[in-house]
mmCIF file of C-alpha atoms in Angstrom:
data_model
loop_
_atom_site.group_PDB
_atom_site.id
_atom_site.type_symbol
_atom_site.label_atom_id
_atom_site.label_comp_id
_atom_site.label_asym_id
_atom_site.label_seq_id
_atom_site.Cartn_x
_atom_site.Cartn_y
_atom_site.Cartn_z
ATOM 1 C CA GLY A 1 93.429 111.550 99.575
ATOM 2 C CA GLU A 2 95.409 108.324 97.927
ATOM 3 C CA ASN A 3 98.015 109.815 96.147
ATOM 4 C CA VAL A 4 101.980 109.008 94.876
ATOM 5 C CA GLU A 5 104.656 111.330 94.897
ATOM 6 C CA GLN A 6 108.456 110.461 92.458
ATOM 7 C CA HIS A 7 110.926 111.510 92.454
ATOM 8 C CA PRO A 8 112.980 113.415 91.231
ATOM 9 C CA SER A 9 111.190 115.299 88.567
ATOM 10 C CA THR A 10 114.375 115.477 86.374
ATOM 11 C CA LEU A 11 116.983 113.084 85.889
ATOM 12 C CA SER A 12 120.486 113.672 84.039
ATOM 13 C CA VAL A 13 122.391 110.611 82.829
ATOM 14 C CA GLN A 14 125.376 110.341 81.483
ATOM 15 C CA GLU A 15 124.604 107.038 78.451
ATOM 16 C CA GLY A 16 125.333 104.322 79.850
ATOM 17 C CA ASP A 17 125.163 104.658 83.208
ATOM 18 C CA SER A 18 122.006 103.707 85.427
ATOM 19 C CA ALA A 19 118.975 105.754 86.215
ATOM 20 C CA VAL A 20 116.850 105.306 89.046
ATOM 21 C CA ILE A 21 114.204 107.241 90.277
ATOM 22 C CA LYS A 22 111.073 106.460 93.377
ATOM 23 C CA CYS A 23 108.387 106.482 94.169
ATOM 24 C CA THR A 24 106.239 106.093 97.476
ATOM 25 C CA TYR A 25 102.101 105.217 97.815
ATOM 26 C CA SER A 26 100.129 106.616 100.811
ATOM 27 C CA ASP A 27 97.299 102.887 99.852
ATOM 28 C CA SER A 28 98.432 100.206 102.212
ATOM 29 C CA ALA A 29 96.210 98.090 99.901
ATOM 30 C CA SER A 30 97.552 99.384 96.792
ATOM 31 C CA ASN A 31 98.685 96.259 95.006
ATOM 32 C CA TYR A 32 99.268 96.195 91.423
ATOM 33 C CA PHE A 33 102.016 99.164 90.548
ATOM 34 C CA PRO A 34 103.040 100.105 87.035
ATOM 35 C CA TRP A 35 105.568 102.425 84.298
ATOM 36 C CA TYR A 36 105.341 104.152 81.831
ATOM 37 C CA LYS A 37 106.828 106.152 79.706
ATOM 38 C CA GLN A 38 105.990 108.815 77.823
ATOM 39 C CA GLU A 39 107.117 110.614 75.177
ATOM 40 C CA LEU A 40 106.247 114.351 73.806
ATOM 41 C CA GLY A 41 102.638 113.785 72.453
ATOM 42 C CA LYS A 42 101.766 110.085 72.552
ATOM 43 C CA GLY A 43 100.611 108.244 75.284
ATOM 44 C CA PRO A 44 102.222 106.565 78.272
ATOM 45 C CA GLN A 45 103.561 103.095 77.154
ATOM 46 C CA LEU A 46 104.067 100.282 79.722
ATOM 47 C CA ILE A 47 106.956 98.939 80.826
ATOM 48 C CA ILE A 48 107.621 97.352 83.270
ATOM 49 C CA ASP A 49 105.074 96.401 85.773
ATOM 50 C CA ILE A 50 105.379 94.484 89.488
ATOM 51 C CA ARG A 51 102.298 92.419 92.347
ATOM 52 C CA SER A 52 101.987 93.950 95.391
ATOM 53 C CA ASN A 53 103.288 89.522 96.236
ATOM 54 C CA VAL A 54 106.638 89.907 94.617
ATOM 55 C CA GLY A 55 109.670 91.465 95.880
ATOM 56 C CA GLU A 56 111.031 92.841 92.306
ATOM 57 C CA LYS A 57 110.967 92.808 88.214
ATOM 58 C CA LYS A 58 113.457 92.082 86.092
ATOM 59 C CA ASP A 59 113.279 92.432 81.679
ATOM 60 C CA GLN A 60 117.090 93.241 80.269
ATOM 61 C CA ARG A 61 118.013 97.057 81.167
ATOM 62 C CA ILE A 62 114.763 97.032 83.306
ATOM 63 C CA ALA A 63 114.135 96.466 87.214
ATOM 64 C CA VAL A 64 111.659 96.831 90.356
ATOM 65 C CA THR A 65 111.633 96.759 93.118
ATOM 66 C CA LEU A 66 108.835 97.193 95.515
ATOM 67 C CA ASN A 67 108.961 97.190 99.230
ATOM 68 C CA LYS A 68 105.044 97.122 101.162
ATOM 69 C CA THR A 69 106.734 97.705 104.110
ATOM 70 C CA ALA A 70 107.841 100.622 103.301
ATOM 71 C CA LYS A 71 105.371 101.323 100.831
ATOM 72 C CA HIS A 72 108.032 102.383 97.520
ATOM 73 C CA PHE A 73 108.685 101.304 94.818
ATOM 74 C CA SER A 74 112.032 102.451 92.581
ATOM 75 C CA LEU A 75 112.705 102.065 88.371
ATOM 76 C CA HIS A 76 115.960 101.095 87.479
ATOM 77 C CA ILE A 77 117.466 101.690 84.710
ATOM 78 C CA THR A 78 121.074 99.930 83.535
ATOM 79 C CA GLU A 79 123.331 100.578 80.792
ATOM 80 C CA THR A 80 120.726 103.486 79.850
ATOM 81 C CA GLN A 81 120.841 104.390 76.101
ATOM 82 C CA PRO A 82 119.595 107.878 74.119
ATOM 83 C CA GLU A 83 116.179 106.274 72.945
ATOM 84 C CA ASP A 84 115.831 106.017 77.758
ATOM 85 C CA SER A 85 115.036 109.475 77.041
ATOM 86 C CA ALA A 86 111.508 110.368 77.898
ATOM 87 C CA VAL A 87 108.846 111.542 81.300
ATOM 88 C CA TYR A 88 108.441 108.512 82.610
ATOM 89 C CA PHE A 89 105.577 108.064 85.655
ATOM 90 C CA CYS A 90 104.888 105.352 88.492
ATOM 91 C CA ALA A 91 101.753 104.884 90.159
ATOM 92 C CA ALA A 92 99.935 102.594 91.774
ATOM 93 C CA SER A 93 96.011 100.715 92.528
ATOM 94 C CA ILE A 94 93.370 102.002 95.100
ATOM 95 C CA GLY A 95 90.861 101.245 95.659
ATOM 96 C CA ARG A 96 88.350 98.979 94.758
ATOM 97 C CA ASP A 97 87.190 99.181 91.248
ATOM 98 C CA ASP A 98 90.673 99.439 89.197
ATOM 99 C CA LYS A 99 91.622 102.830 89.888
ATOM 100 C CA ILE A 100 95.216 103.616 89.379
ATOM 101 C CA ILE A 101 97.021 107.113 89.828
ATOM 102 C CA PHE A 102 100.304 108.269 88.993
ATOM 103 C CA GLY A 103 103.131 109.768 89.665
ATOM 104 C CA LYS A 104 104.160 112.993 88.798
ATOM 105 C CA GLY A 105 106.483 111.920 86.230
ATOM 106 C CA THR A 106 110.144 112.179 85.700
ATOM 107 C CA ARG A 107 111.848 114.149 82.977
ATOM 108 C CA LEU A 108 114.643 111.935 82.087
ATOM 109 C CA HIS A 109 117.351 113.106 79.581
ATOM 110 C CA ILE A 110 120.333 110.674 78.709
ATOM 111 C CA LEU A 111 123.801 112.760 78.507
ATOM 112 C CA PRO A 112 125.904 112.138 75.192
ATOM 113 C CA GLY B 1 99.387 91.989 72.849
ATOM 114 C CA ALA B 2 96.480 94.169 74.009
ATOM 115 C CA VAL B 3 95.476 98.036 72.042
ATOM 116 C CA VAL B 4 92.836 100.986 72.887
ATOM 117 C CA SER B 5 93.212 103.287 69.892
ATOM 118 C CA GLN B 6 91.701 106.458 70.934
ATOM 119 C CA HIS B 7 90.272 108.830 68.027
ATOM 120 C CA PRO B 8 90.907 111.815 66.956
ATOM 121 C CA SER B 9 94.360 112.722 68.015
ATOM 122 C CA ARG B 10 94.109 115.927 67.049
ATOM 123 C CA VAL B 11 90.528 118.699 67.359
ATOM 124 C CA ILE B 12 90.641 122.438 67.179
ATOM 125 C CA CYS B 13 87.255 123.852 67.642
ATOM 126 C CA LYS B 14 85.586 126.973 68.435
ATOM 127 C CA SER B 15 84.884 128.334 72.288
ATOM 128 C CA GLY B 16 81.230 127.557 72.663
ATOM 129 C CA THR B 17 80.664 123.710 70.703
ATOM 130 C CA SER B 18 81.443 120.050 72.200
ATOM 131 C CA VAL B 19 83.371 117.527 71.095
ATOM 132 C CA LYS B 20 84.306 114.317 71.286
ATOM 133 C CA ILE B 21 86.605 111.910 71.509
ATOM 134 C CA GLU B 22 86.016 107.823 71.493
ATOM 135 C CA CYS B 23 87.670 105.354 73.283
ATOM 136 C CA ARG B 24 87.686 101.851 71.280
ATOM 137 C CA SER B 25 89.594 98.119 74.048
ATOM 138 C CA LEU B 26 90.099 96.389 69.599
ATOM 139 C CA ASP B 27 90.813 93.218 71.191
ATOM 140 C CA PHE B 28 89.185 92.544 74.629
ATOM 141 C CA GLN B 29 86.566 93.577 76.053
ATOM 142 C CA ALA B 30 86.701 96.204 78.491
ATOM 143 C CA THR B 31 83.975 96.380 81.329
ATOM 144 C CA THR B 32 86.157 99.690 83.155
ATOM 145 C CA MET B 33 87.612 101.725 80.750
ATOM 146 C CA PHE B 34 89.285 105.394 82.277
ATOM 147 C CA TRP B 35 89.609 108.830 81.625
ATOM 148 C CA TYR B 36 92.774 111.136 82.211
ATOM 149 C CA ARG B 37 93.765 114.827 81.282
ATOM 150 C CA GLN B 38 96.942 115.780 81.083
ATOM 151 C CA PHE B 39 98.467 119.683 81.035
ATOM 152 C CA PRO B 40 102.121 119.931 79.185
ATOM 153 C CA LYS B 41 104.157 119.271 82.156
ATOM 154 C CA GLN B 42 102.672 117.832 84.446
ATOM 155 C CA SER B 43 101.545 114.337 85.421
ATOM 156 C CA LEU B 44 98.525 111.940 84.293
ATOM 157 C CA MET B 45 94.802 113.278 86.316
ATOM 158 C CA LEU B 46 92.210 111.014 87.332
ATOM 159 C CA MET B 47 88.886 112.785 86.019
ATOM 160 C CA ALA B 48 86.651 109.913 85.633
ATOM 161 C CA THR B 49 86.085 105.460 85.593
ATOM 162 C CA SER B 50 83.609 104.497 82.727
ATOM 163 C CA ASN B 51 81.634 101.612 83.096
ATOM 164 C CA GLU B 52 79.530 100.171 80.835
ATOM 165 C CA GLY B 53 76.221 99.622 81.067
ATOM 166 C CA SER B 54 76.553 101.980 83.731
ATOM 167 C CA LYS B 55 76.803 106.350 84.775
ATOM 168 C CA ALA B 56 80.458 106.883 85.580
ATOM 169 C CA THR B 57 81.684 108.287 88.219
ATOM 170 C CA TYR B 58 83.611 110.836 88.046
ATOM 171 C CA GLU B 59 86.664 112.260 90.671
ATOM 172 C CA GLN B 60 86.090 114.774 92.845
ATOM 173 C CA GLY B 61 86.383 118.783 91.120
ATOM 174 C CA VAL B 62 84.914 117.057 87.470
ATOM 175 C CA GLU B 63 81.948 118.664 86.787
ATOM 176 C CA LYS B 64 79.703 115.279 85.602
ATOM 177 C CA ASP B 65 78.254 117.727 83.087
ATOM 178 C CA LYS B 66 81.000 119.262 81.432
ATOM 179 C CA PHE B 67 82.369 116.137 80.524
ATOM 180 C CA LEU B 68 80.072 113.627 79.602
ATOM 181 C CA ILE B 69 81.078 110.351 79.503
ATOM 182 C CA ASN B 70 78.924 107.406 77.469
ATOM 183 C CA HIS B 71 80.024 103.810 78.076
ATOM 184 C CA ALA B 72 77.388 101.899 75.249
ATOM 185 C CA SER B 73 80.084 98.569 74.444
ATOM 186 C CA LEU B 74 82.500 96.824 75.733
ATOM 187 C CA THR B 75 85.097 98.795 73.384
ATOM 188 C CA LEU B 76 83.591 101.188 73.280
ATOM 189 C CA SER B 77 84.262 104.423 76.006
ATOM 190 C CA THR B 78 83.031 108.221 73.801
ATOM 191 C CA LEU B 79 84.036 111.355 76.214
ATOM 192 C CA THR B 80 82.242 114.470 74.793
ATOM 193 C CA VAL B 81 83.791 117.960 76.538
ATOM 194 C CA THR B 82 80.815 119.800 75.999
ATOM 195 C CA SER B 83 80.594 124.431 75.130
ATOM 196 C CA ALA B 84 84.379 123.900 75.279
ATOM 197 C CA HIS B 85 86.704 127.667 76.396
ATOM 198 C CA PRO B 86 90.404 127.467 76.178
ATOM 199 C CA GLU B 87 91.159 126.326 79.594
ATOM 200 C CA ASP B 88 89.745 123.009 78.149
ATOM 201 C CA SER B 89 92.001 122.728 75.771
ATOM 202 C CA SER B 90 94.958 119.907 76.934
ATOM 203 C CA PHE B 91 95.218 115.975 76.248
ATOM 204 C CA TYR B 92 93.030 113.490 76.778
ATOM 205 C CA ILE B 93 93.669 109.761 77.196
ATOM 206 C CA CYS B 94 91.528 107.267 78.348
ATOM 207 C CA SER B 95 92.775 103.720 79.156
ATOM 208 C CA ALA B 96 91.581 100.700 79.328
ATOM 209 C CA ALA B 97 91.994 97.556 81.748
ATOM 210 C CA ARG B 98 92.752 93.676 80.839
ATOM 211 C CA SER B 99 93.594 91.215 83.304
ATOM 212 C CA GLY B 100 96.387 89.490 83.193
ATOM 213 C CA THR B 101 98.308 92.505 81.824
ATOM 214 C CA GLY B 102 97.214 95.422 83.310
ATOM 215 C CA TYR B 103 96.081 99.230 82.076
ATOM 216 C CA THR B 104 96.605 100.006 78.284
ATOM 217 C CA PHE B 105 96.686 103.780 77.330
ATOM 218 C CA GLY B 106 95.419 105.444 74.514
ATOM 219 C CA SER B 107 97.689 107.460 72.394
ATOM 220 C CA GLY B 108 95.977 109.941 74.132
ATOM 221 C CA THR B 109 93.662 113.611 72.388
ATOM 222 C CA ARG B 110 95.567 116.836 71.922
ATOM 223 C CA LEU B 111 92.518 119.197 72.596
ATOM 224 C CA THR B 112 92.965 123.285 71.142
ATOM 225 C CA VAL B 113 90.456 125.180 71.482
ATOM 226 C CA VAL B 114 89.568 129.029 70.403
#
């Protein structure tokens, strides 16, 4: 079935440095790719998304790139801050009923 | 912005009882809502797609008779965990899709079955 692979599972970055999380997807019909940040005990919060007609999107310190040919997309966080520490999930739309499936998540630690 | 309210945030129930979780879209109509389950330190696993006015569509391996989903209106979907057992203890999260703004998630419900 369709799946989304996410790497790395854990990432430690010095405060101020950049963090990159990568995902690949299997369904060539996927056209929507959101990224979520989840803090402990809370629901996921959308931080940025991209649709298949765009190759890159940026929102302040956060950017997402999409390569449809290779079926992979990445999250870039620049100038990382302590509050960026959380679990990040990539996701991709599948099927015709607007379902999205998630990657396994990346636990990001921002080191002081 | 789009807001999805989920209640309760935490619930503890005895084994064998049923628990109902509500998911409401507060400022928009959601013809489709989704229910996820998340075990500790794991990803969100899609359980079912809830469609207003029709039967829910369950993912493979999810027991529809155990996880009853009702989507009676365009703003409310409920998930009832019937005859709950300790292995049903998990974090349950709903989401709703709104055209142009993507998917909005509720804050989740931590279910503990004792």
